[in-house]
Amino acid sequence: MKKILFSFMIVSILCSCAQPRVLDDINMSQTIGFDIEKNNNIEGIYIIPVFELQKQGEYLVLKAKADTVSDVHAKANLKSAKPIALGQTRVLLFSEKLAKTKSMKNLTDNLYRDPVISTRVLLAIGEGQVTDILDTKISQTNLNVGIFLNELIIQNMKIGNVPTTNFHLFLNAALEDESHAFLPIIKKTGNDIKVSGLALFHRNKIVDKVATKYMFTFKTLVEEHKRGHFQFNLKDNGTSQVAIEGIKGKATYDISKANDLPAITVNIKIKGRLKEYMDGGNLTREEFIAKIEKSMEKKLIKQANYLINDFQKKNIDPLQLKQKVLAFNKAMSDEDFKQVYPTMNITVKADVKIIQTGISQ
């Protein structure tokens, strides 16, 4: 009985110490966007849902300008009838110009140290003005633009070609090596918002992009995934469009030595389903399926070589090859790797298996 009474007292004390937040008493931010002004000031845009049944999908937009992220928040609160709460923030959207001008470490430091903001918050880069993106009235749903962005990015990571990332993963990559962090790029086209590529970072600033047509290959190079869409031209009698849905894809890296220098062989393996073939060939013929497999292998190798060569020229390492090489060669230092990386011998191989061709055949 004494133990029960003691437990009850502890719970009562803890509850009395908590600071309850009632939705009617706060403005709960769900997405925050950041643009850069001509005078180098930062503009913050807060998307705040309206919790009224008859106003489902409606939201407030609060904006403030300052020279630091923390001051932006303070000035936004000066314009708000209720305190702006950040605990339900799901997406942080930074304009491409801002991420090229200022260090992402500095931009996110205040937010990352705020205990109310989850490290699983999604980060993304806005192509153009973030204000324009967040002013979009989404035509295909009654969700507010903040929730839509969150669901857009998540579903493209789960079943699309966007590699997995969030606040914690991004900063861990950026701070550890300053060369292999990446984030999805969001673009507004008319009244639609879409993923338009990936932004690659070096020393906490954007230095390169991955176009949408290379995103399946890039995702395969950086993580194992079970979904994704890959389309390419099959040159037979003419040029036919082939679409493959990836059921399982991954890349393994074999490290060896060539003339006392590290060499890497990248082995890409894909098991996929033939989703569409525009010219209708006989999908029951094994030799025809083998032709599609070989054609996709060539396309994957070509794309992977293009990406890797580009990374070497720009001296960025989004594939985290340094970690793999240094694990193989304990005597090699970071500086040694930087010297050999631009000219390192990297060979790409691919193995594609079409394991389904649909039920129509």
mmCIF file of C-alpha atoms in Angstrom, residues 37-267:
data_model
loop_
_atom_site.group_PDB
_atom_site.id
_atom_site.type_symbol
_atom_site.label_atom_id
_atom_site.label_comp_id
_atom_site.label_asym_id
_atom_site.label_seq_id
_atom_site.Cartn_x
_atom_site.Cartn_y
_atom_site.Cartn_z
ATOM 1 C CA GLU A 37 16.962 38.232 -48.869
ATOM 2 C CA LYS A 38 19.029 40.595 -51.033
ATOM 3 C CA ASN A 39 20.616 42.081 -47.924
ATOM 4 C CA ASN A 40 21.579 38.547 -46.785
ATOM 5 C CA ASN A 41 18.868 38.479 -44.130
ATOM 6 C CA ILE A 42 16.947 35.248 -43.603
ATOM 7 C CA GLU A 43 13.179 35.122 -44.063
ATOM 8 C CA GLY A 44 11.298 32.451 -42.146
ATOM 9 C CA ILE A 45 7.897 31.180 -43.265
ATOM 10 C CA TYR A 46 5.800 29.231 -40.741
ATOM 11 C CA ILE A 47 2.900 27.002 -41.835
ATOM 12 C CA ILE A 48 0.415 26.711 -38.958
ATOM 13 C CA PRO A 49 -2.757 24.575 -39.282
ATOM 14 C CA VAL A 50 -6.175 25.872 -38.243
ATOM 15 C CA PHE A 51 -7.810 23.359 -35.891
ATOM 16 C CA GLU A 52 -11.438 24.026 -36.683
ATOM 17 C CA LEU A 53 -13.719 21.374 -38.183
ATOM 18 C CA GLN A 54 -15.291 23.713 -40.722
ATOM 19 C CA LYS A 55 -11.844 24.968 -41.782
ATOM 20 C CA GLN A 56 -10.153 21.614 -42.427
ATOM 21 C CA GLY A 57 -7.046 22.055 -44.575
ATOM 22 C CA GLU A 58 -6.774 25.783 -43.917
ATOM 23 C CA TYR A 59 -3.636 27.226 -42.362
ATOM 24 C CA LEU A 60 -1.957 30.413 -41.277
ATOM 25 C CA VAL A 61 1.249 31.708 -42.843
ATOM 26 C CA LEU A 62 3.514 33.738 -40.565
ATOM 27 C CA LYS A 63 6.657 35.407 -41.927
ATOM 28 C CA ALA A 64 9.566 37.188 -40.266
ATOM 29 C CA LYS A 65 13.016 38.425 -41.317
ATOM 30 C CA ALA A 66 16.269 38.599 -39.334
ATOM 31 C CA ASP A 67 19.969 37.834 -39.666
ATOM 32 C CA THR A 68 19.833 34.560 -37.649
ATOM 33 C CA VAL A 69 17.393 31.653 -37.478
ATOM 34 C CA SER A 70 16.806 32.118 -33.749
ATOM 35 C CA ASP A 71 15.999 35.814 -34.247
ATOM 36 C CA VAL A 72 13.618 34.922 -37.082
ATOM 37 C CA HIS A 73 11.652 32.810 -34.614
ATOM 38 C CA ALA A 74 11.658 35.574 -32.015
ATOM 39 C CA LYS A 75 10.382 38.129 -34.540
ATOM 40 C CA ALA A 76 7.711 35.732 -35.833
ATOM 41 C CA ASN A 77 6.435 35.420 -32.272
ATOM 42 C CA LEU A 78 6.109 39.211 -32.124
ATOM 43 C CA LYS A 79 3.584 38.961 -34.978
ATOM 44 C CA SER A 80 1.686 35.997 -33.566
ATOM 45 C CA ALA A 81 -1.351 36.228 -31.275
ATOM 46 C CA LYS A 82 -0.254 32.930 -29.705
ATOM 47 C CA PRO A 83 3.252 31.520 -29.049
ATOM 48 C CA ILE A 84 4.623 29.515 -31.978
ATOM 49 C CA ALA A 85 5.302 25.922 -30.860
ATOM 50 C CA LEU A 86 7.877 23.908 -32.850
ATOM 51 C CA GLY A 87 7.281 20.445 -31.361
ATOM 52 C CA GLN A 88 5.134 19.235 -34.292
ATOM 53 C CA THR A 89 7.375 20.585 -37.055
ATOM 54 C CA ARG A 90 7.683 17.931 -39.760
ATOM 55 C CA VAL A 91 9.602 19.617 -42.591
ATOM 56 C CA LEU A 92 12.365 22.236 -42.702
ATOM 57 C CA LEU A 93 12.621 23.666 -46.226
ATOM 58 C CA PHE A 94 15.657 25.770 -47.199
ATOM 59 C CA SER A 95 15.940 27.640 -50.477
ATOM 60 C CA GLU A 96 18.699 26.510 -52.820
ATOM 61 C CA LYS A 97 20.210 30.003 -52.855
ATOM 62 C CA LEU A 98 20.326 30.083 -49.051
ATOM 63 C CA ALA A 99 21.959 26.638 -48.872
ATOM 64 C CA LYS A 100 24.597 27.749 -51.384
ATOM 65 C CA THR A 101 25.297 30.985 -49.527
ATOM 66 C CA LYS A 102 25.284 29.987 -45.869
ATOM 67 C CA SER A 103 26.501 26.909 -43.997
ATOM 68 C CA MET A 104 23.750 24.374 -43.271
ATOM 69 C CA LYS A 105 25.480 23.644 -39.978
ATOM 70 C CA ASN A 106 25.003 27.260 -38.911
ATOM 71 C CA LEU A 107 21.454 27.414 -40.248
ATOM 72 C CA THR A 108 20.346 24.287 -38.385
ATOM 73 C CA ASP A 109 22.441 24.553 -35.217
ATOM 74 C CA ASN A 110 19.808 26.410 -33.189
ATOM 75 C CA LEU A 111 17.038 24.104 -34.408
ATOM 76 C CA TYR A 112 19.038 20.922 -33.789
ATOM 77 C CA ARG A 113 19.788 21.898 -30.190
ATOM 78 C CA ASP A 114 16.139 22.704 -29.499
ATOM 79 C CA PRO A 115 14.853 19.676 -27.507
ATOM 80 C CA VAL A 116 11.284 20.057 -28.771
ATOM 81 C CA ILE A 117 12.273 19.486 -32.415
ATOM 82 C CA SER A 118 12.578 15.833 -33.394
ATOM 83 C CA THR A 119 15.769 14.661 -35.079
ATOM 84 C CA ARG A 120 13.507 12.778 -37.503
ATOM 85 C CA VAL A 121 12.234 16.023 -38.976
ATOM 86 C CA LEU A 122 12.625 15.984 -42.761
ATOM 87 C CA LEU A 123 14.977 18.470 -44.419
ATOM 88 C CA ALA A 124 14.609 19.505 -48.042
ATOM 89 C CA ILE A 125 15.872 22.115 -50.493
ATOM 90 C CA GLY A 126 13.484 24.401 -52.357
ATOM 91 C CA GLU A 127 14.210 25.155 -56.006
ATOM 92 C CA GLY A 128 13.497 28.867 -56.366
ATOM 93 C CA GLN A 129 11.795 30.860 -53.651
ATOM 94 C CA VAL A 130 10.558 28.822 -50.694
ATOM 95 C CA THR A 131 7.833 31.453 -50.190
ATOM 96 C CA ASP A 132 6.369 30.536 -53.605
ATOM 97 C CA ILE A 133 6.402 26.815 -52.749
ATOM 98 C CA LEU A 134 4.702 27.280 -49.378
ATOM 99 C CA ASP A 135 2.106 29.650 -50.861
ATOM 100 C CA THR A 136 0.840 26.807 -53.070
ATOM 101 C CA LYS A 137 -2.780 25.718 -52.668
ATOM 102 C CA ILE A 138 -2.574 21.973 -53.228
ATOM 103 C CA SER A 139 -5.282 21.053 -55.743
ATOM 104 C CA GLN A 140 -5.171 17.267 -55.347
ATOM 105 C CA THR A 141 -5.897 17.143 -51.608
ATOM 106 C CA ASN A 142 -7.397 19.102 -48.726
ATOM 107 C CA LEU A 143 -4.147 18.787 -46.755
ATOM 108 C CA ASN A 144 -2.269 21.955 -45.984
ATOM 109 C CA VAL A 145 0.974 22.454 -47.890
ATOM 110 C CA GLY A 146 3.102 21.561 -44.827
ATOM 111 C CA ILE A 147 1.527 18.134 -44.309
ATOM 112 C CA PHE A 148 1.547 17.529 -48.068
ATOM 113 C CA LEU A 149 5.306 18.155 -48.234
ATOM 114 C CA ASN A 150 5.888 15.714 -45.381
ATOM 115 C CA GLU A 151 3.852 12.967 -47.053
ATOM 116 C CA LEU A 152 5.363 13.712 -50.485
ATOM 117 C CA ILE A 153 8.923 13.193 -49.239
ATOM 118 C CA ILE A 154 8.104 10.136 -47.096
ATOM 119 C CA GLN A 155 6.304 8.235 -49.847
ATOM 120 C CA ASN A 156 9.121 8.972 -52.314
ATOM 121 C CA MET A 157 11.627 7.581 -49.798
ATOM 122 C CA LYS A 158 9.523 4.477 -49.103
ATOM 123 C CA ILE A 159 8.472 3.480 -52.620
ATOM 124 C CA GLY A 160 10.255 5.950 -54.885
ATOM 125 C CA ASN A 161 13.791 6.950 -55.836
ATOM 126 C CA VAL A 162 14.587 9.335 -52.952
ATOM 127 C CA PRO A 163 17.258 7.879 -50.622
ATOM 128 C CA THR A 164 16.501 7.855 -46.899
ATOM 129 C CA THR A 165 17.409 10.999 -45.005
ATOM 130 C CA ASN A 166 16.239 13.150 -42.095
ATOM 131 C CA PHE A 167 17.587 15.855 -39.771
ATOM 132 C CA HIS A 168 19.777 13.457 -37.775
ATOM 133 C CA LEU A 169 21.149 11.521 -40.763
ATOM 134 C CA PHE A 170 21.901 14.701 -42.697
ATOM 135 C CA LEU A 171 23.806 16.400 -39.888
ATOM 136 C CA ASN A 172 25.625 13.200 -38.963
ATOM 137 C CA ALA A 173 26.893 12.917 -42.542
ATOM 138 C CA ALA A 174 27.678 16.621 -42.886
ATOM 139 C CA LEU A 175 29.516 16.939 -39.578
ATOM 140 C CA GLU A 176 31.442 13.681 -39.818
ATOM 141 C CA ASP A 177 32.888 14.161 -43.260
ATOM 142 C CA GLU A 178 31.441 17.370 -44.691
ATOM 143 C CA SER A 179 31.245 15.730 -48.083
ATOM 144 C CA HIS A 180 28.560 13.098 -48.411
ATOM 145 C CA ALA A 181 25.328 14.687 -47.240
ATOM 146 C CA PHE A 182 22.338 14.945 -49.595
ATOM 147 C CA LEU A 183 18.745 16.216 -49.475
ATOM 148 C CA PRO A 184 15.732 16.044 -51.816
ATOM 149 C CA ILE A 185 14.964 19.102 -53.939
ATOM 150 C CA ILE A 186 11.363 20.359 -54.056
ATOM 151 C CA LYS A 187 10.079 22.328 -57.045
ATOM 152 C CA LYS A 188 6.822 24.146 -57.736
ATOM 153 C CA THR A 189 5.329 23.777 -61.219
ATOM 154 C CA GLY A 190 2.016 25.570 -61.606
ATOM 155 C CA ASN A 191 -0.122 24.422 -58.703
ATOM 156 C CA ASP A 192 1.840 21.199 -58.290
ATOM 157 C CA ILE A 193 4.801 20.472 -56.007
ATOM 158 C CA LYS A 194 7.195 17.653 -56.863
ATOM 159 C CA VAL A 195 10.620 16.177 -56.129
ATOM 160 C CA SER A 196 12.962 17.484 -58.836
ATOM 161 C CA GLY A 197 16.278 15.894 -57.840
ATOM 162 C CA LEU A 198 18.812 15.668 -55.032
ATOM 163 C CA ALA A 199 21.138 18.333 -53.652
ATOM 164 C CA LEU A 200 24.679 17.223 -52.769
ATOM 165 C CA PHE A 201 26.703 19.005 -50.092
ATOM 166 C CA HIS A 202 30.354 19.668 -49.402
ATOM 167 C CA ARG A 203 31.483 21.660 -46.385
ATOM 168 C CA ASN A 204 27.827 22.207 -45.511
ATOM 169 C CA LYS A 205 26.932 23.982 -48.768
ATOM 170 C CA ILE A 206 25.304 22.740 -51.969
ATOM 171 C CA VAL A 207 27.898 21.977 -54.633
ATOM 172 C CA ASP A 208 26.117 19.592 -57.005
ATOM 173 C CA LYS A 209 22.786 18.010 -57.959
ATOM 174 C CA VAL A 210 21.513 14.616 -59.028
ATOM 175 C CA ALA A 211 18.851 14.891 -61.743
ATOM 176 C CA THR A 212 15.671 12.818 -61.436
ATOM 177 C CA LYS A 213 16.725 10.452 -64.246
ATOM 178 C CA TYR A 214 19.767 9.394 -62.173
ATOM 179 C CA MET A 215 17.995 9.088 -58.823
ATOM 180 C CA PHE A 216 17.215 5.343 -59.078
ATOM 181 C CA THR A 217 20.884 4.591 -59.764
ATOM 182 C CA PHE A 218 22.068 6.961 -57.020
ATOM 183 C CA LYS A 219 19.714 5.412 -54.462
ATOM 184 C CA THR A 220 20.952 1.942 -55.416
ATOM 185 C CA LEU A 221 24.542 3.101 -54.878
ATOM 186 C CA VAL A 222 23.914 4.505 -51.383
ATOM 187 C CA GLU A 223 21.396 2.083 -49.847
ATOM 188 C CA GLU A 224 19.550 -1.178 -50.302
ATOM 189 C CA HIS A 225 15.991 -0.587 -51.412
ATOM 190 C CA LYS A 226 12.970 -2.660 -52.328
ATOM 191 C CA ARG A 227 11.037 -0.289 -54.544
ATOM 192 C CA GLY A 228 11.718 2.291 -57.185
ATOM 193 C CA HIS A 229 11.062 3.031 -60.850
ATOM 194 C CA PHE A 230 13.564 2.897 -63.705
ATOM 195 C CA GLN A 231 12.787 3.707 -67.339
ATOM 196 C CA PHE A 232 15.084 3.390 -70.334
ATOM 197 C CA ASN A 233 15.128 3.000 -74.112
ATOM 198 C CA LEU A 234 15.442 -0.483 -75.601
ATOM 199 C CA LYS A 235 16.935 -0.260 -79.069
ATOM 200 C CA ASP A 236 15.444 -3.110 -81.082
ATOM 201 C CA ASN A 237 13.811 -2.452 -84.453
ATOM 202 C CA GLY A 238 13.216 1.100 -83.295
ATOM 203 C CA THR A 239 13.418 2.634 -79.856
ATOM 204 C CA SER A 240 11.029 1.231 -77.256
ATOM 205 C CA GLN A 241 10.348 2.558 -73.780
ATOM 206 C CA VAL A 242 10.817 0.000 -71.000
ATOM 207 C CA ALA A 243 9.776 0.606 -67.391
ATOM 208 C CA ILE A 244 11.132 -1.576 -64.583
ATOM 209 C CA GLU A 245 9.864 -1.492 -61.037
ATOM 210 C CA GLY A 246 12.696 -2.406 -58.709
ATOM 211 C CA ILE A 247 11.704 -5.080 -56.213
ATOM 212 C CA LYS A 248 15.165 -5.282 -54.694
ATOM 213 C CA GLY A 249 18.280 -3.288 -55.473
ATOM 214 C CA LYS A 250 21.647 -2.831 -53.820
ATOM 215 C CA ALA A 251 25.315 -2.178 -54.513
ATOM 216 C CA THR A 252 28.296 -3.832 -52.883
ATOM 217 C CA TYR A 253 31.836 -2.461 -52.931
ATOM 218 C CA ASP A 254 34.928 -4.650 -53.309
ATOM 219 C CA ILE A 255 38.198 -2.925 -52.379
ATOM 220 C CA SER A 256 41.531 -4.119 -53.757
ATOM 221 C CA LYS A 257 44.928 -2.717 -54.715
ATOM 222 C CA ALA A 258 46.118 -1.789 -58.187
ATOM 223 C CA ASN A 259 49.747 -0.652 -58.461
ATOM 224 C CA ASP A 260 49.791 -0.077 -54.685
ATOM 225 C CA LEU A 261 46.764 2.240 -54.953
ATOM 226 C CA PRO A 262 43.235 1.359 -53.824
ATOM 227 C CA ALA A 263 40.819 0.217 -56.507
ATOM 228 C CA ILE A 264 37.069 -0.293 -56.153
ATOM 229 C CA THR A 265 34.666 -2.574 -57.958
ATOM 230 C CA VAL A 266 31.023 -1.589 -57.580
ATOM 231 C CA ASN A 267 28.597 -4.496 -58.032
#
